[in-house]
Amino acid sequence: MNLVLLGPPGAGKGTQAKRLENRHGIKQLSTGDMLREAVSSGSPLGQQVRSILENGQLVSDDIMTEMIADRIDQPDCAAGFILDGFPRTVGQAQSLEALLVKKGTRVDAVIQLKVDDQVLIDRIVGRFACANCGENYNKQFRPTKVPGVCDVCGSTEFTQRSDDTEETVRARLAGFYEMTQPILPYYRDRGLLYEIDGLQSFDQVTAEIEAVLSRSSAAAS
Ligand code: AMP
């Protein structure tokens, strides 16, 4: 099964994608994570995209499509994948469709997580992760049980993304409305789009995504 999670930054795509990966054995592909890894490794791609990420702008469609095309060819995507952060433009959606057709496969469902802007800003500016095990937290919505100590591994070291500032978040949101919102009619026309209220609890959002998956796999069989 191949899924796309769509939604503005901070809508909860990463959290839901990880849950789906664990439950269904389909691979989460976060283009943001791949780009951040490229930047921290100092690779030629990383050097090329560093300032784009820092300013909250979009990396070119060509670079992104090539990155995803290589990634979905890897054996860990054989059972399917969850795209988290891709496609982000209509051009990327079209390239994705073309490359999946060539491989004899398709996107099975596109899940849009809808969240109010101010909630998004609070979610993003407050988010942080354990530097040791990667568990995600939020100062306001999901603090650690013991202040300064990771609930999962007990580490006291935490990290925050350098692009999670209010200024960059506003630029990323503006980019989302301008470039990514037009993807919605593209997928709606193909009967693939499902809208879910991302302001519900994480568990409720997961339950609604699972209901969509059951419906779309029943429709496919
Ligand atoms: P994210 O972790 O999804 O919020 O992505 C972080 C940053 O990576 C974005 O602000 C963009 O600069 C870049 N990025 C991630 N995915 C894409 C994409 N599909 N197209 C263009 N740029 C992207």
PDB file of C-alpha atoms and ligand atoms in Angstrom:
ATOM      1  CA  MET A   1       0.000   0.000   0.000  1.00  0.00           C
ATOM      2  CA  ASN A   2       1.314   3.445  -0.941  1.00  0.00           C
ATOM      3  CA  LEU A   3       0.079   6.471   0.972  1.00  0.00           C
ATOM      4  CA  VAL A   4       0.586  10.206   0.865  1.00  0.00           C
ATOM      5  CA  LEU A   5       0.168  12.290   4.024  1.00  0.00           C
ATOM      6  CA  LEU A   6      -0.576  15.896   3.173  1.00  0.00           C
ATOM      7  CA  GLY A   7      -0.832  18.846   5.486  1.00  0.00           C
ATOM      8  CA  PRO A   8       0.960  21.984   6.580  1.00  0.00           C
ATOM      9  CA  PRO A   9       4.109  21.742   8.700  1.00  0.00           C
ATOM     10  CA  GLY A  10       3.158  20.747  12.253  1.00  0.00           C
ATOM     11  CA  ALA A  11      -0.089  18.980  11.258  1.00  0.00           C
ATOM     12  CA  GLY A  12       1.180  15.711  12.762  1.00  0.00           C
ATOM     13  CA  LYS A  13       2.246  13.963   9.549  1.00  0.00           C
ATOM     14  CA  GLY A  14       5.493  12.625  11.012  1.00  0.00           C
ATOM     15  CA  THR A  15       3.845  11.239  14.154  1.00  0.00           C
ATOM     16  CA  GLN A  16       1.092   9.512  12.178  1.00  0.00           C
ATOM     17  CA  ALA A  17       3.502   8.198   9.543  1.00  0.00           C
ATOM     18  CA  LYS A  18       5.650   6.560  12.254  1.00  0.00           C
ATOM     19  CA  ARG A  19       2.575   4.889  13.746  1.00  0.00           C
ATOM     20  CA  LEU A  20       1.483   3.572  10.334  1.00  0.00           C
ATOM     21  CA  GLU A  21       5.011   2.331   9.633  1.00  0.00           C
ATOM     22  CA  ASN A  22       4.994   0.337  12.895  1.00  0.00           C
ATOM     23  CA  ARG A  23       1.506  -1.088  12.392  1.00  0.00           C
ATOM     24  CA  HIS A  24       1.566  -1.901   8.695  1.00  0.00           C
ATOM     25  CA  GLY A  25       5.253  -2.468   7.911  1.00  0.00           C
ATOM     26  CA  ILE A  26       5.208   0.163   5.191  1.00  0.00           C
ATOM     27  CA  LYS A  27       8.131   2.563   5.133  1.00  0.00           C
ATOM     28  CA  GLN A  28       7.868   6.206   6.213  1.00  0.00           C
ATOM     29  CA  LEU A  29       9.677   8.432   3.720  1.00  0.00           C
ATOM     30  CA  SER A  30      10.115  11.913   5.126  1.00  0.00           C
ATOM     31  CA  THR A  31      11.741  14.168   2.549  1.00  0.00           C
ATOM     32  CA  GLY A  32      12.419  16.743   5.285  1.00  0.00           C
ATOM     33  CA  ASP A  33      14.388  14.122   7.278  1.00  0.00           C
ATOM     34  CA  MET A  34      16.312  13.050   4.158  1.00  0.00           C
ATOM     35  CA  LEU A  35      17.253  16.647   3.377  1.00  0.00           C
ATOM     36  CA  ARG A  36      18.275  17.361   6.987  1.00  0.00           C
ATOM     37  CA  GLU A  37      20.476  14.249   6.950  1.00  0.00           C
ATOM     38  CA  ALA A  38      22.080  15.462   3.705  1.00  0.00           C
ATOM     39  CA  VAL A  39      22.754  18.855   5.311  1.00  0.00           C
ATOM     40  CA  SER A  40      24.290  17.385   8.459  1.00  0.00           C
ATOM     41  CA  SER A  41      26.466  14.945   6.480  1.00  0.00           C
ATOM     42  CA  GLY A  42      27.822  17.890   4.450  1.00  0.00           C
ATOM     43  CA  SER A  43      27.210  16.005   1.155  1.00  0.00           C
ATOM     44  CA  PRO A  44      27.124  18.000  -2.121  1.00  0.00           C
ATOM     45  CA  LEU A  45      23.312  17.818  -2.025  1.00  0.00           C
ATOM     46  CA  GLY A  46      23.368  19.014   1.597  1.00  0.00           C
ATOM     47  CA  GLN A  47      25.535  22.009   0.704  1.00  0.00           C
ATOM     48  CA  GLN A  48      23.201  22.822  -2.173  1.00  0.00           C
ATOM     49  CA  VAL A  49      20.025  22.795  -0.037  1.00  0.00           C
ATOM     50  CA  ARG A  50      21.255  24.101   3.338  1.00  0.00           C
ATOM     51  CA  SER A  51      20.204  27.736   2.917  1.00  0.00           C
ATOM     52  CA  ILE A  52      16.897  26.743   1.265  1.00  0.00           C
ATOM     53  CA  LEU A  53      15.953  24.731   4.353  1.00  0.00           C
ATOM     54  CA  GLU A  54      17.146  27.451   6.729  1.00  0.00           C
ATOM     55  CA  ASN A  55      14.879  29.973   5.002  1.00  0.00           C
ATOM     56  CA  GLY A  56      11.849  27.682   4.889  1.00  0.00           C
ATOM     57  CA  GLN A  57      11.766  27.673   1.062  1.00  0.00           C
ATOM     58  CA  LEU A  58      11.166  24.695  -1.211  1.00  0.00           C
ATOM     59  CA  VAL A  59      13.905  22.597  -2.821  1.00  0.00           C
ATOM     60  CA  SER A  60      13.440  22.238  -6.607  1.00  0.00           C
ATOM     61  CA  ASP A  61      11.012  19.681  -8.025  1.00  0.00           C
ATOM     62  CA  ASP A  62      13.820  18.000 -10.022  1.00  0.00           C
ATOM     63  CA  ILE A  63      15.987  17.367  -6.963  1.00  0.00           C
ATOM     64  CA  MET A  64      13.025  16.135  -4.940  1.00  0.00           C
ATOM     65  CA  THR A  65      11.665  13.820  -7.616  1.00  0.00           C
ATOM     66  CA  GLU A  66      15.065  12.236  -8.163  1.00  0.00           C
ATOM     67  CA  MET A  67      15.478  11.750  -4.425  1.00  0.00           C
ATOM     68  CA  ILE A  68      12.101  10.000  -4.077  1.00  0.00           C
ATOM     69  CA  ALA A  69      12.566   7.925  -7.242  1.00  0.00           C
ATOM     70  CA  ASP A  70      15.854   6.524  -5.834  1.00  0.00           C
ATOM     71  CA  ARG A  71      14.373   5.971  -2.402  1.00  0.00           C
ATOM     72  CA  ILE A  72      11.250   4.031  -3.407  1.00  0.00           C
ATOM     73  CA  ASP A  73      13.429   1.653  -5.430  1.00  0.00           C
ATOM     74  CA  GLN A  74      15.085   0.421  -2.210  1.00  0.00           C
ATOM     75  CA  PRO A  75      14.077  -3.042  -0.901  1.00  0.00           C
ATOM     76  CA  ASP A  76      12.569  -1.605   2.321  1.00  0.00           C
ATOM     77  CA  CYS A  77       9.826   0.025   0.215  1.00  0.00           C
ATOM     78  CA  ALA A  78       8.791  -3.229  -1.482  1.00  0.00           C
ATOM     79  CA  ALA A  79       5.689  -3.613   0.748  1.00  0.00           C
ATOM     80  CA  GLY A  80       4.741   0.037   0.265  1.00  0.00           C
ATOM     81  CA  PHE A  81       5.555   3.479   1.620  1.00  0.00           C
ATOM     82  CA  ILE A  82       4.082   6.513   3.350  1.00  0.00           C
ATOM     83  CA  LEU A  83       5.163   9.774   1.813  1.00  0.00           C
ATOM     84  CA  ASP A  84       5.522  12.452   4.495  1.00  0.00           C
ATOM     85  CA  GLY A  85       6.343  15.871   3.019  1.00  0.00           C
ATOM     86  CA  PHE A  86       6.196  14.836  -0.648  1.00  0.00           C
ATOM     87  CA  PRO A  87       4.666  15.804  -3.041  1.00  0.00           C
ATOM     88  CA  ARG A  88       4.673  19.491  -2.114  1.00  0.00           C
ATOM     89  CA  THR A  89       3.817  20.952  -5.544  1.00  0.00           C
ATOM     90  CA  VAL A  90       1.553  19.912  -8.398  1.00  0.00           C
ATOM     91  CA  GLY A  91       4.725  19.292 -10.464  1.00  0.00           C
ATOM     92  CA  GLN A  92       5.950  16.799  -7.827  1.00  0.00           C
ATOM     93  CA  ALA A  93       2.522  15.098  -7.766  1.00  0.00           C
ATOM     94  CA  GLN A  94       2.627  14.689 -11.548  1.00  0.00           C
ATOM     95  CA  SER A  95       6.201  13.339 -11.492  1.00  0.00           C
ATOM     96  CA  LEU A  96       5.251  10.920  -8.725  1.00  0.00           C
ATOM     97  CA  GLU A  97       2.321   9.599 -10.726  1.00  0.00           C
ATOM     98  CA  ALA A  98       4.534   9.147 -13.810  1.00  0.00           C
ATOM     99  CA  LEU A  99       7.238   7.292 -11.929  1.00  0.00           C
ATOM    100  CA  LEU A 100       4.781   4.999 -10.144  1.00  0.00           C
ATOM    101  CA  VAL A 101       3.041   4.166 -13.430  1.00  0.00           C
ATOM    102  CA  LYS A 102       6.445   3.100 -14.825  1.00  0.00           C
ATOM    103  CA  LYS A 103       6.874   0.769 -11.843  1.00  0.00           C
ATOM    104  CA  GLY A 104       3.335  -0.623 -12.324  1.00  0.00           C
ATOM    105  CA  THR A 105       2.059   0.790  -9.050  1.00  0.00           C
ATOM    106  CA  ARG A 106       0.091   3.799  -7.775  1.00  0.00           C
ATOM    107  CA  VAL A 107      -0.819   5.982  -4.816  1.00  0.00           C
ATOM    108  CA  ASP A 108      -3.666   4.189  -2.985  1.00  0.00           C
ATOM    109  CA  ALA A 109      -4.851   7.036  -0.737  1.00  0.00           C
ATOM    110  CA  VAL A 110      -3.971  10.630   0.094  1.00  0.00           C
ATOM    111  CA  ILE A 111      -4.731  11.755   3.624  1.00  0.00           C
ATOM    112  CA  GLN A 112      -5.016  15.445   4.303  1.00  0.00           C
ATOM    113  CA  LEU A 113      -4.558  16.533   7.923  1.00  0.00           C
ATOM    114  CA  LYS A 114      -6.346  19.845   8.480  1.00  0.00           C
ATOM    115  CA  VAL A 115      -5.160  22.117  11.327  1.00  0.00           C
ATOM    116  CA  ASP A 116      -5.685  25.791  12.217  1.00  0.00           C
ATOM    117  CA  ASP A 117      -2.660  28.094  11.572  1.00  0.00           C
ATOM    118  CA  GLN A 118      -2.164  29.437  15.109  1.00  0.00           C
ATOM    119  CA  VAL A 119      -2.289  25.913  16.534  1.00  0.00           C
ATOM    120  CA  LEU A 120       0.331  24.920  13.979  1.00  0.00           C
ATOM    121  CA  ILE A 121       2.633  27.746  15.007  1.00  0.00           C
ATOM    122  CA  ASP A 122       2.320  26.788  18.691  1.00  0.00           C
ATOM    123  CA  ARG A 123       2.895  23.130  17.858  1.00  0.00           C
ATOM    124  CA  ILE A 124       5.972  23.746  15.744  1.00  0.00           C
ATOM    125  CA  VAL A 125       7.698  26.380  17.859  1.00  0.00           C
ATOM    126  CA  GLY A 126       7.192  24.154  20.934  1.00  0.00           C
ATOM    127  CA  ARG A 127       8.383  20.860  19.494  1.00  0.00           C
ATOM    128  CA  PHE A 128      11.605  19.145  20.514  1.00  0.00           C
ATOM    129  CA  ALA A 129      13.010  15.617  20.455  1.00  0.00           C
ATOM    130  CA  CYS A 130      15.213  13.398  22.560  1.00  0.00           C
ATOM    131  CA  ALA A 131      18.787  13.632  21.238  1.00  0.00           C
ATOM    132  CA  ASN A 132      19.344   9.957  22.100  1.00  0.00           C
ATOM    133  CA  CYS A 133      16.235   7.986  20.981  1.00  0.00           C
ATOM    134  CA  GLY A 134      14.421  10.585  18.820  1.00  0.00           C
ATOM    135  CA  GLU A 135      11.144  10.516  20.813  1.00  0.00           C
ATOM    136  CA  ASN A 136       9.080  13.612  19.927  1.00  0.00           C
ATOM    137  CA  TYR A 137       7.718  16.060  22.517  1.00  0.00           C
ATOM    138  CA  ASN A 138       6.069  19.465  22.683  1.00  0.00           C
ATOM    139  CA  LYS A 139       6.581  22.074  25.442  1.00  0.00           C
ATOM    140  CA  GLN A 140       2.854  22.892  25.498  1.00  0.00           C
ATOM    141  CA  PHE A 141       1.050  19.796  24.217  1.00  0.00           C
ATOM    142  CA  ARG A 142       3.293  16.872  25.129  1.00  0.00           C
ATOM    143  CA  PRO A 143       5.965  17.679  27.713  1.00  0.00           C
ATOM    144  CA  THR A 144       8.164  14.995  29.237  1.00  0.00           C
ATOM    145  CA  LYS A 145       6.614  13.449  32.376  1.00  0.00           C
ATOM    146  CA  VAL A 146       9.655  14.439  34.445  1.00  0.00           C
ATOM    147  CA  PRO A 147      10.941  17.855  33.325  1.00  0.00           C
ATOM    148  CA  GLY A 148      14.155  17.521  31.319  1.00  0.00           C
ATOM    149  CA  VAL A 149      14.155  13.693  31.231  1.00  0.00           C
ATOM    150  CA  CYS A 150      13.116  11.600  28.202  1.00  0.00           C
ATOM    151  CA  ASP A 151      10.127   9.331  29.069  1.00  0.00           C
ATOM    152  CA  VAL A 152      11.468   6.564  26.838  1.00  0.00           C
ATOM    153  CA  CYS A 153      15.220   6.342  27.443  1.00  0.00           C
ATOM    154  CA  GLY A 154      15.944   8.680  30.369  1.00  0.00           C
ATOM    155  CA  SER A 155      18.320  10.893  28.392  1.00  0.00           C
ATOM    156  CA  THR A 156      18.586  14.541  29.470  1.00  0.00           C
ATOM    157  CA  GLU A 157      19.781  15.801  26.071  1.00  0.00           C
ATOM    158  CA  PHE A 158      17.205  17.235  23.661  1.00  0.00           C
ATOM    159  CA  THR A 159      17.321  18.806  20.194  1.00  0.00           C
ATOM    160  CA  GLN A 160      15.170  21.320  18.356  1.00  0.00           C
ATOM    161  CA  ARG A 161      15.095  21.832  14.574  1.00  0.00           C
ATOM    162  CA  SER A 162      16.837  25.047  13.531  1.00  0.00           C
ATOM    163  CA  ASP A 163      13.941  25.859  11.143  1.00  0.00           C
ATOM    164  CA  ASP A 164      11.305  25.624  13.911  1.00  0.00           C
ATOM    165  CA  THR A 165      11.250  29.365  14.647  1.00  0.00           C
ATOM    166  CA  GLU A 166       8.084  31.466  14.345  1.00  0.00           C
ATOM    167  CA  GLU A 167       9.525  33.471  11.422  1.00  0.00           C
ATOM    168  CA  THR A 168      10.475  30.361   9.428  1.00  0.00           C
ATOM    169  CA  VAL A 169       7.213  28.635  10.309  1.00  0.00           C
ATOM    170  CA  ARG A 170       5.261  31.575   8.861  1.00  0.00           C
ATOM    171  CA  ALA A 171       7.319  31.345   5.631  1.00  0.00           C
ATOM    172  CA  ARG A 172       6.755  27.570   5.473  1.00  0.00           C
ATOM    173  CA  LEU A 173       3.012  28.021   6.003  1.00  0.00           C
ATOM    174  CA  ALA A 174       2.851  30.661   3.257  1.00  0.00           C
ATOM    175  CA  GLY A 175       4.719  28.240   0.973  1.00  0.00           C
ATOM    176  CA  PHE A 176       2.289  25.501   1.863  1.00  0.00           C
ATOM    177  CA  TYR A 177      -0.787  27.568   0.928  1.00  0.00           C
ATOM    178  CA  GLU A 178       0.779  28.826  -2.283  1.00  0.00           C
ATOM    179  CA  MET A 179       2.457  25.665  -3.587  1.00  0.00           C
ATOM    180  CA  THR A 180       0.962  22.649  -1.809  1.00  0.00           C
ATOM    181  CA  GLN A 181      -2.719  23.520  -1.427  1.00  0.00           C
ATOM    182  CA  PRO A 182      -3.220  23.228  -5.251  1.00  0.00           C
ATOM    183  CA  ILE A 183      -2.362  19.515  -4.961  1.00  0.00           C
ATOM    184  CA  LEU A 184      -5.674  18.907  -3.168  1.00  0.00           C
ATOM    185  CA  PRO A 185      -7.904  19.222  -6.295  1.00  0.00           C
ATOM    186  CA  TYR A 186      -5.358  17.091  -8.200  1.00  0.00           C
ATOM    187  CA  TYR A 187      -5.958  14.170  -5.839  1.00  0.00           C
ATOM    188  CA  ARG A 188      -9.654  14.950  -5.235  1.00  0.00           C
ATOM    189  CA  ASP A 189     -10.283  14.627  -8.995  1.00  0.00           C
ATOM    190  CA  ARG A 190      -8.689  11.171  -8.872  1.00  0.00           C
ATOM    191  CA  GLY A 191     -10.959  10.093  -5.991  1.00  0.00           C
ATOM    192  CA  LEU A 192      -7.953   9.564  -3.708  1.00  0.00           C
ATOM    193  CA  LEU A 193      -8.300  12.428  -1.203  1.00  0.00           C
ATOM    194  CA  TYR A 194      -9.541  11.897   2.376  1.00  0.00           C
ATOM    195  CA  GLU A 195      -9.749  14.852   4.794  1.00  0.00           C
ATOM    196  CA  ILE A 196      -9.161  14.346   8.509  1.00  0.00           C
ATOM    197  CA  ASP A 197      -9.391  16.903  11.332  1.00  0.00           C
ATOM    198  CA  GLY A 198      -5.805  17.083  12.623  1.00  0.00           C
ATOM    199  CA  LEU A 199      -6.878  18.969  15.767  1.00  0.00           C
ATOM    200  CA  GLN A 200      -8.265  15.793  17.319  1.00  0.00           C
ATOM    201  CA  SER A 201      -6.101  13.731  19.660  1.00  0.00           C
ATOM    202  CA  PHE A 202      -3.263  11.809  17.986  1.00  0.00           C
ATOM    203  CA  ASP A 203      -5.091   8.541  18.770  1.00  0.00           C
ATOM    204  CA  GLN A 204      -8.327   9.734  17.193  1.00  0.00           C
ATOM    205  CA  VAL A 205      -6.466  10.878  14.067  1.00  0.00           C
ATOM    206  CA  THR A 206      -4.777   7.457  13.863  1.00  0.00           C
ATOM    207  CA  ALA A 207      -8.179   5.737  14.209  1.00  0.00           C
ATOM    208  CA  GLU A 208      -9.626   7.814  11.362  1.00  0.00           C
ATOM    209  CA  ILE A 209      -6.626   7.093   9.137  1.00  0.00           C
ATOM    210  CA  GLU A 210      -7.035   3.370   9.839  1.00  0.00           C
ATOM    211  CA  ALA A 211     -10.715   3.619   8.842  1.00  0.00           C
ATOM    212  CA  VAL A 212      -9.686   5.249   5.541  1.00  0.00           C
ATOM    213  CA  LEU A 213      -7.125   2.515   4.897  1.00  0.00           C
ATOM    214  CA  SER A 214      -9.678  -0.240   5.484  1.00  0.00           C
ATOM    215  CA  ARG A 215     -12.092   1.474   3.108  1.00  0.00           C
ATOM    216  CA  SER A 216      -9.521   2.081   0.397  1.00  0.00           C
ATOM    217  CA  SER A 217      -8.061  -1.457   0.579  1.00  0.00           C
ATOM    218  CA  ALA A 218     -11.625  -2.876   0.494  1.00  0.00           C
ATOM    219  CA  ALA A 219     -12.291  -0.720  -2.587  1.00  0.00           C
ATOM    220  CA  ALA A 220      -9.081  -1.976  -4.254  1.00  0.00           C
ATOM    221  CA  SER A 221      -9.857  -5.677  -3.694  1.00  0.00           C
TER     222      SER A 221
HETATM  223  P1  AMP B   1       9.584  19.147   6.592  1.00  0.00           P
HETATM  224  O1  AMP B   1      10.407  18.363   7.565  1.00  0.00           O
HETATM  225  O2  AMP B   1       8.667  18.267   5.777  1.00  0.00           O
HETATM  226  O3  AMP B   1       8.865  20.305   7.229  1.00  0.00           O
HETATM  227  O4  AMP B   1      10.625  19.760   5.536  1.00  0.00           O
HETATM  228  C1  AMP B   1      11.653  20.660   5.943  1.00  0.00           C
HETATM  229  C2  AMP B   1      12.135  21.466   4.753  1.00  0.00           C
HETATM  230  O5  AMP B   1      12.672  20.567   3.740  1.00  0.00           O
HETATM  231  C3  AMP B   1      11.059  22.261   4.019  1.00  0.00           C
HETATM  232  O6  AMP B   1      10.818  23.521   4.647  1.00  0.00           O
HETATM  233  C4  AMP B   1      11.686  22.414   2.634  1.00  0.00           C
HETATM  234  O7  AMP B   1      12.711  23.380   2.646  1.00  0.00           O
HETATM  235  C5  AMP B   1      12.363  21.055   2.432  1.00  0.00           C
HETATM  236  N1  AMP B   1      11.481  20.052   1.776  1.00  0.00           N
HETATM  237  C6  AMP B   1      10.996  18.892   2.329  1.00  0.00           C
HETATM  238  N2  AMP B   1      10.239  18.208   1.451  1.00  0.00           N
HETATM  239  C7  AMP B   1      10.221  18.951   0.320  1.00  0.00           C
HETATM  240  C8  AMP B   1       9.584  18.787  -0.935  1.00  0.00           C
HETATM  241  N3  AMP B   1       8.785  17.729  -1.211  1.00  0.00           N
HETATM  242  N4  AMP B   1       9.797  19.751  -1.883  1.00  0.00           N
HETATM  243  C9  AMP B   1      10.568  20.813  -1.626  1.00  0.00           C
HETATM  244  N5  AMP B   1      11.199  21.040  -0.462  1.00  0.00           N
HETATM  245  C10 AMP B   1      11.022  20.119   0.530  1.00  0.00           C
END
